[in-house]
Amino acid sequence: MDNWTFGLTLMFVGMGGTMTALAFLAILMDLLKRVFPVKEEQKE
Amino acid sequence: MIEAIINGLSGLGAGLAHMHWSNPVMMAIGCLLLYLGIKKDVEPMLLVPIGFGAVLVNIPLADLMGEEGFLRTIYNMGVTNELFPLLIFIGIGAMTDFGPLLENPKIFLLGAAGQFGIFLTIGLALAFGFDKLDAVAIGIIGACDGPTAIYVTSKYAPHLLGAVSVAAYSYMSLVPVIQPPIMKFLTTEKERAIDMNATNTDNKPVSKEARIIFPIVVTVVGGLIAPQGVPLLATIMLGNLMRECGVVNRLYKASENEIANVVTLLLGISIGATMEGQAFLKGQTLLILAFGFVAICLDTVCGVLFGKLMNLVTGGKINPLIGAAGISAYPMAARVVQREGQKYNKFNFLLMHAVGANTGGQVGSVMAAAIMLSVLKGMGIIP
């Protein structure tokens, strides 16, 4: 594989993959907060 | 008898006779690192052992990195097998409070944008003729994350370890100097003055259960997406799980203190040991230092531009400055954002939002490295 193909592939898949993975984790974290909301005693 | 004394004396000062010109230069560089660490307080925990290691390894005939040298023993003990950076990650996980990030999970995206510099710099290094794996090691400086840079470099381009590590830690400490001009150039005064405490009223507090489950979810999901990065993800998340679960306080405290301190010492001196004059003093090293600088600038540019995009999408709720904190230099980048924000609105407290982006940057840098390694494996570049 030549350097250009390698660089461009890594750039697109790397940036896209990182963004997608963290977006997915952000959604999961939001869900997690809904499933396990703060209880009254924790608020106190 | 006299002949024996003369022969004996000839052994003294032999180091001086075998001195190559590069050795005193590197000793001076080692002393410069010591000066920066001791006098200027620039990452002293690392620059002091690195600087001292650089001085030691350039003493001729001491053979400290030879087969049985003590620096080689330390190097083989934890750098060759990537153990030291991973142990440090446990400590980092134990030190990090992901609460601000969990309160506002969309900030996670800034932690992704802040890693774009890694991939852009890899392209740049390739354009300058670097070998594929060397380019990867250079690009990873943009993670702004010492242990990640050391992990990747020691595994795939060990001959660049000294230059990459020094660049990574030096630029991390220079974040307060590098970032503000870029932040100012890319944002308007009105954007810099946005008070996120007034605009973001939907931040929800996080339960203890969510805090405990977070590291487990990140490890499993991240591991399934990018299996090559499991060691990085798992160690930082193990440290955080120990912090949040509240039942292994001794382990958590040992991870963030004793273990992290001992390993930092051993890692630092091992990195210094790779800075042997004839191997280090090359034009390539200067290029690596230059690319490292470019990588961190690109991270900041991408982070701030993504912050502007989020500002647009959310109808002006996000202060784009916090995008600059989407890197792994924790908590320095968050402090820079707070300071810059207050210059334009003295009642503006961006710190907690910036800390959220900053911890997102920590997960982001590890995730980016994990994805990069998995893509490299998929392409057949690494075994």
Coordinates of C-alpha atoms in Angstrom, one line a residue:
Chain A
M1 CA 0.0 0.0 0.0
D2 CA 1.4 3.4 -1.0
N3 CA 1.9 6.2 1.6
W4 CA -0.9 8.3 0.2
T5 CA -3.5 5.6 0.3
F6 CA -2.4 4.7 3.8
G7 CA -2.4 8.2 5.1
L8 CA -5.8 9.1 3.7
T9 CA -7.4 5.9 4.9
L10 CA -6.0 6.3 8.4
M11 CA -7.1 9.9 8.4
F12 CA -10.7 9.2 7.4
V13 CA -11.2 6.0 9.2
G14 CA -9.3 7.3 12.3
M15 CA -11.1 10.6 12.6
G16 CA -14.5 9.2 11.6
G17 CA -14.0 6.2 13.9
T18 CA -13.0 8.3 16.9
M19 CA -15.9 10.6 16.4
T20 CA -18.4 7.8 16.0
A21 CA -17.1 5.8 18.9
L22 CA -17.2 8.8 21.3
A23 CA -20.7 9.9 20.0
F24 CA -21.9 6.3 20.7
L25 CA -20.3 6.5 24.2
A26 CA -22.0 9.9 24.8
I27 CA -25.4 8.3 23.9
L28 CA -24.7 5.4 26.2
M29 CA -23.8 7.8 29.0
D30 CA -27.0 9.6 28.5
L31 CA -28.9 6.4 28.7
L32 CA -26.9 5.3 31.8
K33 CA -28.0 8.5 33.6
R34 CA -31.6 7.9 32.7
V35 CA -31.5 4.3 33.9
F36 CA -29.6 5.2 37.1
P37 CA -30.9 8.7 38.0
V38 CA -29.7 10.4 41.2
K39 CA -31.7 9.3 44.2
E40 CA -33.1 11.7 46.7
E41 CA -30.6 10.6 49.4
Q42 CA -27.7 11.1 47.0
K43 CA -29.0 14.7 46.3
E44 CA -29.0 15.3 50.1
Chain B
M1 CA 55.3 -1.7 39.9
I2 CA 55.5 1.7 38.3
E3 CA 54.3 0.2 35.1
A4 CA 51.3 -1.2 36.9
I5 CA 50.5 2.1 38.4
I6 CA 50.8 3.8 35.0
N7 CA 48.5 1.2 33.5
G8 CA 46.1 1.6 36.3
L9 CA 46.1 5.3 36.0
S10 CA 45.5 5.0 32.2
G11 CA 42.1 3.4 33.1
L12 CA 41.1 6.6 34.8
G13 CA 39.6 9.2 32.7
A14 CA 39.1 6.7 29.8
G15 CA 35.6 8.1 29.4
L16 CA 37.1 11.4 28.3
A17 CA 39.2 9.8 25.7
H18 CA 36.2 8.0 24.2
M19 CA 33.9 11.0 24.2
H20 CA 32.1 11.6 20.9
W21 CA 31.1 15.2 20.1
S22 CA 27.5 14.2 20.5
N23 CA 27.9 13.1 24.1
P24 CA 28.6 16.5 25.6
V25 CA 25.8 18.0 23.5
M26 CA 23.3 15.5 24.8
M27 CA 24.6 16.0 28.4
A28 CA 23.9 19.7 27.9
I29 CA 20.4 18.9 26.6
G30 CA 19.9 16.6 29.6
C31 CA 20.9 19.5 31.9
L32 CA 18.5 21.8 30.0
L33 CA 15.7 19.3 30.7
L34 CA 16.8 19.2 34.4
Y35 CA 16.8 23.0 34.4
L36 CA 13.3 23.2 32.9
G37 CA 12.0 20.7 35.4
I38 CA 13.7 22.0 38.5
K39 CA 13.8 25.8 37.9
K40 CA 10.9 26.4 35.6
D41 CA 8.6 23.7 37.0
V42 CA 8.0 22.2 33.5
E43 CA 6.6 18.6 34.1
P44 CA 9.3 18.1 36.8
M45 CA 8.1 14.6 37.6
L46 CA 9.2 13.5 34.2
L47 CA 11.8 15.9 33.0
V48 CA 14.0 15.4 36.0
P49 CA 14.4 11.6 35.5
I50 CA 14.5 12.0 31.7
G51 CA 17.2 14.7 31.9
F52 CA 19.2 12.7 34.4
G53 CA 18.9 9.5 32.2
A54 CA 20.0 11.5 29.2
V55 CA 23.2 12.7 31.1
L56 CA 23.9 9.1 32.3
V57 CA 23.6 7.4 29.0
N58 CA 26.0 9.8 27.4
I59 CA 28.9 9.0 29.7
P60 CA 31.2 7.0 27.5
L61 CA 32.2 3.4 28.5
A62 CA 29.7 3.3 31.3
D63 CA 27.6 1.1 29.1
L64 CA 24.4 1.6 31.0
M65 CA 22.3 0.6 28.0
G66 CA 24.5 -2.3 27.2
E67 CA 23.3 -5.9 27.6
E68 CA 23.8 -5.9 31.4
G69 CA 23.6 -2.1 32.1
F70 CA 21.1 -1.1 34.8
L71 CA 19.3 1.3 32.5
R72 CA 18.8 -1.5 29.9
T73 CA 17.4 -3.7 32.7
I74 CA 14.8 -1.0 33.7
Y75 CA 14.0 -0.4 30.0
N76 CA 13.4 -4.1 29.3
M77 CA 11.4 -4.4 32.5
G78 CA 8.7 -2.0 31.5
V79 CA 9.2 -0.1 28.2
T80 CA 9.9 -2.9 25.8
N81 CA 6.8 -4.7 27.0
E82 CA 4.8 -1.5 27.4
L83 CA 4.1 -2.2 31.1
F84 CA 5.1 1.2 32.5
P85 CA 2.7 3.4 30.4
L86 CA -0.1 1.0 31.3
L87 CA 0.7 1.2 35.0
I88 CA 0.7 5.0 34.8
F89 CA -2.7 4.8 33.1
I90 CA -4.1 3.0 36.1
G91 CA -2.9 6.0 38.2
I92 CA -4.3 8.5 35.7
G93 CA -7.7 6.7 35.8
A94 CA -7.6 6.8 39.6
M95 CA -6.8 10.5 39.6
T96 CA -9.5 11.6 37.1
D97 CA -13.0 12.6 38.0
F98 CA -15.2 12.0 35.0
G99 CA -18.2 13.6 36.7
P100 CA -18.2 16.9 34.7
L101 CA -18.1 14.8 31.5
L102 CA -20.9 12.6 32.6
E103 CA -23.1 15.5 33.5
N104 CA -23.0 16.7 29.9
P105 CA -22.1 13.7 27.7
K106 CA -22.3 15.6 24.4
I107 CA -19.0 17.3 25.5
F108 CA -17.5 13.9 24.6
L109 CA -17.5 15.0 21.0
L110 CA -15.0 17.7 21.7
G111 CA -12.7 15.0 23.1
A112 CA -12.9 13.4 19.7
A113 CA -12.3 16.6 17.7
G114 CA -9.3 17.3 19.8
Q115 CA -7.6 14.2 18.5
F116 CA -7.8 15.1 14.8
G117 CA -4.3 16.5 15.0
I118 CA -3.0 13.0 15.4
F119 CA -4.4 11.8 12.1
L120 CA -3.6 15.1 10.2
T121 CA 0.0 15.0 11.4
I122 CA 0.4 11.3 10.4
G123 CA -0.5 12.5 6.8
L124 CA 2.0 15.3 7.1
A125 CA 4.8 13.1 8.3
L126 CA 4.1 10.6 5.5
A127 CA 4.2 13.5 3.0
F128 CA 7.7 14.3 4.4
G129 CA 8.8 10.8 3.6
F130 CA 8.6 9.1 7.0
D131 CA 8.0 5.4 7.1
K132 CA 4.4 4.4 7.9
L133 CA 5.0 3.3 11.5
D134 CA 7.4 6.2 12.2
A135 CA 4.6 8.6 11.0
V136 CA 2.2 6.9 13.4
A137 CA 4.5 7.4 16.3
I138 CA 5.0 11.1 15.3
G139 CA 1.3 11.7 14.9
I140 CA 0.6 10.2 18.3
I141 CA 2.3 13.2 19.9
G142 CA -0.9 14.9 19.0
A143 CA -2.7 12.8 21.6
C144 CA -1.2 15.2 24.1
D145 CA -0.9 12.2 26.3
G146 CA 2.5 11.0 27.4
P147 CA 1.7 7.4 28.3
T148 CA -0.3 6.8 25.0
A149 CA 2.6 8.3 23.0
I150 CA 5.1 6.1 24.8
Y151 CA 2.9 3.0 24.5
V152 CA 2.5 3.3 20.7
T153 CA 6.1 4.4 20.0
S154 CA 7.8 1.8 22.2
K155 CA 5.7 -0.8 20.4
Y156 CA 6.0 0.3 16.8
A157 CA 8.9 2.7 16.5
P158 CA 11.2 2.2 19.5
H159 CA 14.1 4.1 17.9
L160 CA 12.0 7.3 18.1
L161 CA 11.0 6.9 21.7
G162 CA 13.3 9.5 23.1
A163 CA 12.3 12.2 20.6
V164 CA 8.6 11.4 20.7
S165 CA 8.5 11.3 24.5
V166 CA 10.4 14.6 25.0
A167 CA 8.2 16.3 22.4
A168 CA 5.0 14.9 23.9
Y169 CA 5.8 16.1 27.5
S170 CA 7.4 19.3 26.5
Y171 CA 4.5 20.5 24.3
M172 CA 2.0 19.3 27.0
S173 CA 3.6 21.6 29.4
L174 CA 3.6 24.4 26.8
V175 CA -0.2 24.2 26.3
P176 CA -0.7 27.5 28.1
V177 CA 1.6 29.2 25.6
I178 CA 0.5 27.3 22.4
Q179 CA -3.2 27.4 22.8
P180 CA -4.4 31.0 23.6
P181 CA -3.3 32.6 20.3
I182 CA -5.1 29.9 18.3
M183 CA -8.2 30.2 20.5
K184 CA -8.2 34.0 20.0
F185 CA -7.6 33.8 16.3
L186 CA -10.5 31.3 15.6
T187 CA -13.2 32.9 17.8
T188 CA -15.0 36.2 18.1
E189 CA -15.1 38.2 21.2
K190 CA -18.8 37.5 21.6
E191 CA -18.2 33.8 21.4
R192 CA -15.5 33.9 24.0
A193 CA -17.8 35.7 26.4
I194 CA -20.6 33.1 26.3
D195 CA -21.5 32.1 29.9
M196 CA -22.2 28.4 29.8
N197 CA -23.5 28.3 33.3
A198 CA -26.4 30.5 32.2
T199 CA -27.0 28.8 28.8
N200 CA -26.6 25.1 29.9
T201 CA -29.3 24.6 32.4
D202 CA -29.9 21.0 31.3
N203 CA -26.8 19.5 33.0
K204 CA -28.0 16.6 35.2
P205 CA -26.1 15.4 38.3
V206 CA -24.7 11.9 38.1
S207 CA -25.6 9.0 40.3
K208 CA -23.0 6.8 42.0
E209 CA -24.3 3.8 40.0
A210 CA -23.7 5.6 36.7
R211 CA -20.2 6.7 37.8
I212 CA -19.4 3.0 38.6
I213 CA -20.8 1.6 35.5
F214 CA -19.2 4.2 33.2
P215 CA -15.6 2.7 33.2
I216 CA -17.0 -0.8 32.7
V217 CA -19.1 0.4 29.7
V218 CA -16.3 2.3 28.1
T219 CA -13.9 -0.7 28.4
V220 CA -16.3 -3.2 27.0
V221 CA -17.7 -0.9 24.2
G222 CA -14.4 0.6 23.4
G223 CA -12.8 -2.8 23.4
L224 CA -15.4 -4.2 21.1
I225 CA -14.9 -1.3 18.7
A226 CA -11.1 -1.3 18.8
P227 CA -9.7 -4.5 20.4
Q228 CA -6.0 -3.4 19.8
G229 CA -6.5 -0.6 22.3
V230 CA -7.9 -2.7 25.2
P231 CA -4.7 -2.4 27.3
L232 CA -4.9 1.4 27.1
L233 CA -8.7 1.6 27.7
A234 CA -8.8 -1.1 30.4
T235 CA -6.0 0.3 32.6
I236 CA -7.3 3.9 32.7
M237 CA -10.8 2.6 33.3
L238 CA -9.7 0.1 36.0
G239 CA -8.1 3.0 37.9
N240 CA -11.3 5.0 37.6
L241 CA -13.5 2.1 38.7
M242 CA -11.4 1.7 41.8
R243 CA -11.8 5.4 42.5
E244 CA -15.6 5.4 42.0
C245 CA -16.6 2.1 43.6
G246 CA -15.4 3.2 47.0
V247 CA -14.5 -0.2 48.4
V248 CA -10.8 -0.5 47.4
N249 CA -9.5 2.8 48.7
R250 CA -6.1 1.3 49.5
L251 CA -5.6 0.1 45.9
Y252 CA -7.0 3.4 44.5
K253 CA -4.7 5.5 46.6
A254 CA -1.7 3.3 45.9
S255 CA -2.4 3.5 42.2
E256 CA -2.6 7.3 42.1
N257 CA 0.4 7.7 44.5
E258 CA 3.0 5.0 45.1
I259 CA 2.6 3.0 42.0
A260 CA 2.3 6.1 39.7
N261 CA 5.3 7.7 41.4
V262 CA 7.6 4.7 41.2
V263 CA 6.6 3.9 37.6
T264 CA 7.0 7.6 36.6
L265 CA 10.6 7.5 37.9
L266 CA 11.4 4.3 36.1
L267 CA 9.7 5.4 32.9
G268 CA 11.4 8.8 33.0
I269 CA 14.9 7.4 33.4
S270 CA 14.3 4.8 30.7
I271 CA 13.2 7.4 28.2
G272 CA 16.3 9.5 29.1
A273 CA 18.3 6.3 28.5
T274 CA 17.2 6.3 24.8
M275 CA 18.7 9.7 24.2
E276 CA 22.2 8.5 23.4
G277 CA 24.0 11.2 21.4
Q278 CA 24.8 9.4 18.1
A279 CA 21.3 8.0 17.9
F280 CA 19.4 11.2 19.0
L281 CA 21.2 14.0 17.3
K282 CA 19.8 13.8 13.8
G283 CA 17.9 16.1 11.6
Q284 CA 15.0 13.6 12.0
T285 CA 14.7 14.5 15.7
L286 CA 14.2 18.2 14.9
L287 CA 11.6 17.2 12.3
I288 CA 9.8 15.1 15.0
L289 CA 9.9 18.1 17.4
A290 CA 8.4 20.3 14.7
F291 CA 5.7 17.8 13.8
G292 CA 4.8 17.4 17.5
F293 CA 4.2 21.2 17.7
V294 CA 2.1 21.1 14.5
A295 CA 0.1 18.2 15.9
I296 CA -0.8 20.1 19.1
C297 CA -1.7 23.2 17.1
L298 CA -4.0 21.1 14.8
D299 CA -5.7 19.5 17.8
T300 CA -6.5 23.0 19.2
V301 CA -7.7 24.2 15.8
C302 CA -10.0 21.2 15.3
G303 CA -11.3 21.4 18.9
V304 CA -12.1 25.1 18.7
L305 CA -13.7 24.7 15.2
F306 CA -15.8 21.8 16.5
G307 CA -16.8 23.9 19.5
K308 CA -18.0 26.6 17.0
L309 CA -20.0 24.0 15.2
M310 CA -21.6 22.8 18.5
N311 CA -22.3 26.5 19.3
L312 CA -24.1 26.8 16.0
V313 CA -26.1 23.6 16.4
T314 CA -27.1 24.3 20.0
G315 CA -28.2 27.9 19.2
G316 CA -25.3 29.5 21.0
K317 CA -25.2 27.5 24.2
I318 CA -21.6 26.3 23.9
N319 CA -18.6 28.5 24.3
P320 CA -16.3 27.4 21.5
L321 CA -13.2 28.0 23.8
I322 CA -14.0 24.7 25.6
G323 CA -13.2 22.9 22.3
A324 CA -9.5 23.7 23.0
A325 CA -9.7 21.6 26.2
G326 CA -10.7 18.5 24.2
I327 CA -7.1 17.2 24.5
S328 CA -5.5 15.0 27.0
A329 CA -3.3 17.6 28.8
Y330 CA -5.3 17.4 32.1
P331 CA -6.1 19.7 33.8
M332 CA -3.8 22.3 32.1
A333 CA -6.0 22.7 29.0
A334 CA -9.1 23.3 31.1
R335 CA -7.3 25.9 33.2
V336 CA -6.3 27.7 30.0
V337 CA -9.9 27.8 28.8
Q338 CA -11.1 29.2 32.1
R339 CA -8.4 31.9 32.1
E340 CA -9.1 32.9 28.5
G341 CA -12.9 32.9 29.0
Q342 CA -12.6 35.2 32.0
K343 CA -10.5 37.7 30.0
Y344 CA -13.7 38.5 28.0
N345 CA -16.4 38.0 30.7
K346 CA -15.0 38.3 34.2
F347 CA -18.2 36.6 35.6
N348 CA -17.7 33.6 33.3
F349 CA -16.8 30.3 35.0
L350 CA -16.0 27.8 32.2
L351 CA -13.8 25.6 34.3
M352 CA -16.2 22.7 35.0
H353 CA -17.3 22.6 31.3
A354 CA -13.7 22.7 30.2
V355 CA -12.8 19.9 32.7
G356 CA -15.6 17.9 31.1
A357 CA -14.1 18.4 27.6
N358 CA -10.6 17.7 29.0
T359 CA -11.6 14.4 30.5
G360 CA -13.4 13.7 27.2
G361 CA -10.0 14.4 25.6
Q362 CA -8.4 11.8 27.9
V363 CA -10.8 9.1 26.8
G364 CA -10.6 10.5 23.3
S365 CA -6.9 10.2 23.0
V366 CA -6.9 6.6 24.3
M367 CA -9.8 5.8 21.9
A368 CA -8.1 7.5 19.0
A369 CA -4.9 5.4 19.7
A370 CA -7.0 2.3 20.0
I371 CA -8.8 2.9 16.8
M372 CA -5.6 3.7 15.0
L373 CA -4.0 0.5 16.2
S374 CA -7.0 -1.5 15.2
V375 CA -7.1 0.1 11.7
L376 CA -3.4 -0.6 11.3
K377 CA -4.0 -4.2 12.2
G378 CA -6.9 -4.4 9.8
M379 CA -4.7 -3.0 7.0
G380 CA -2.0 -5.6 7.9
I381 CA 0.5 -2.9 8.8
I382 CA 1.1 -4.4 12.3
P383 CA 0.8 -8.0 13.3

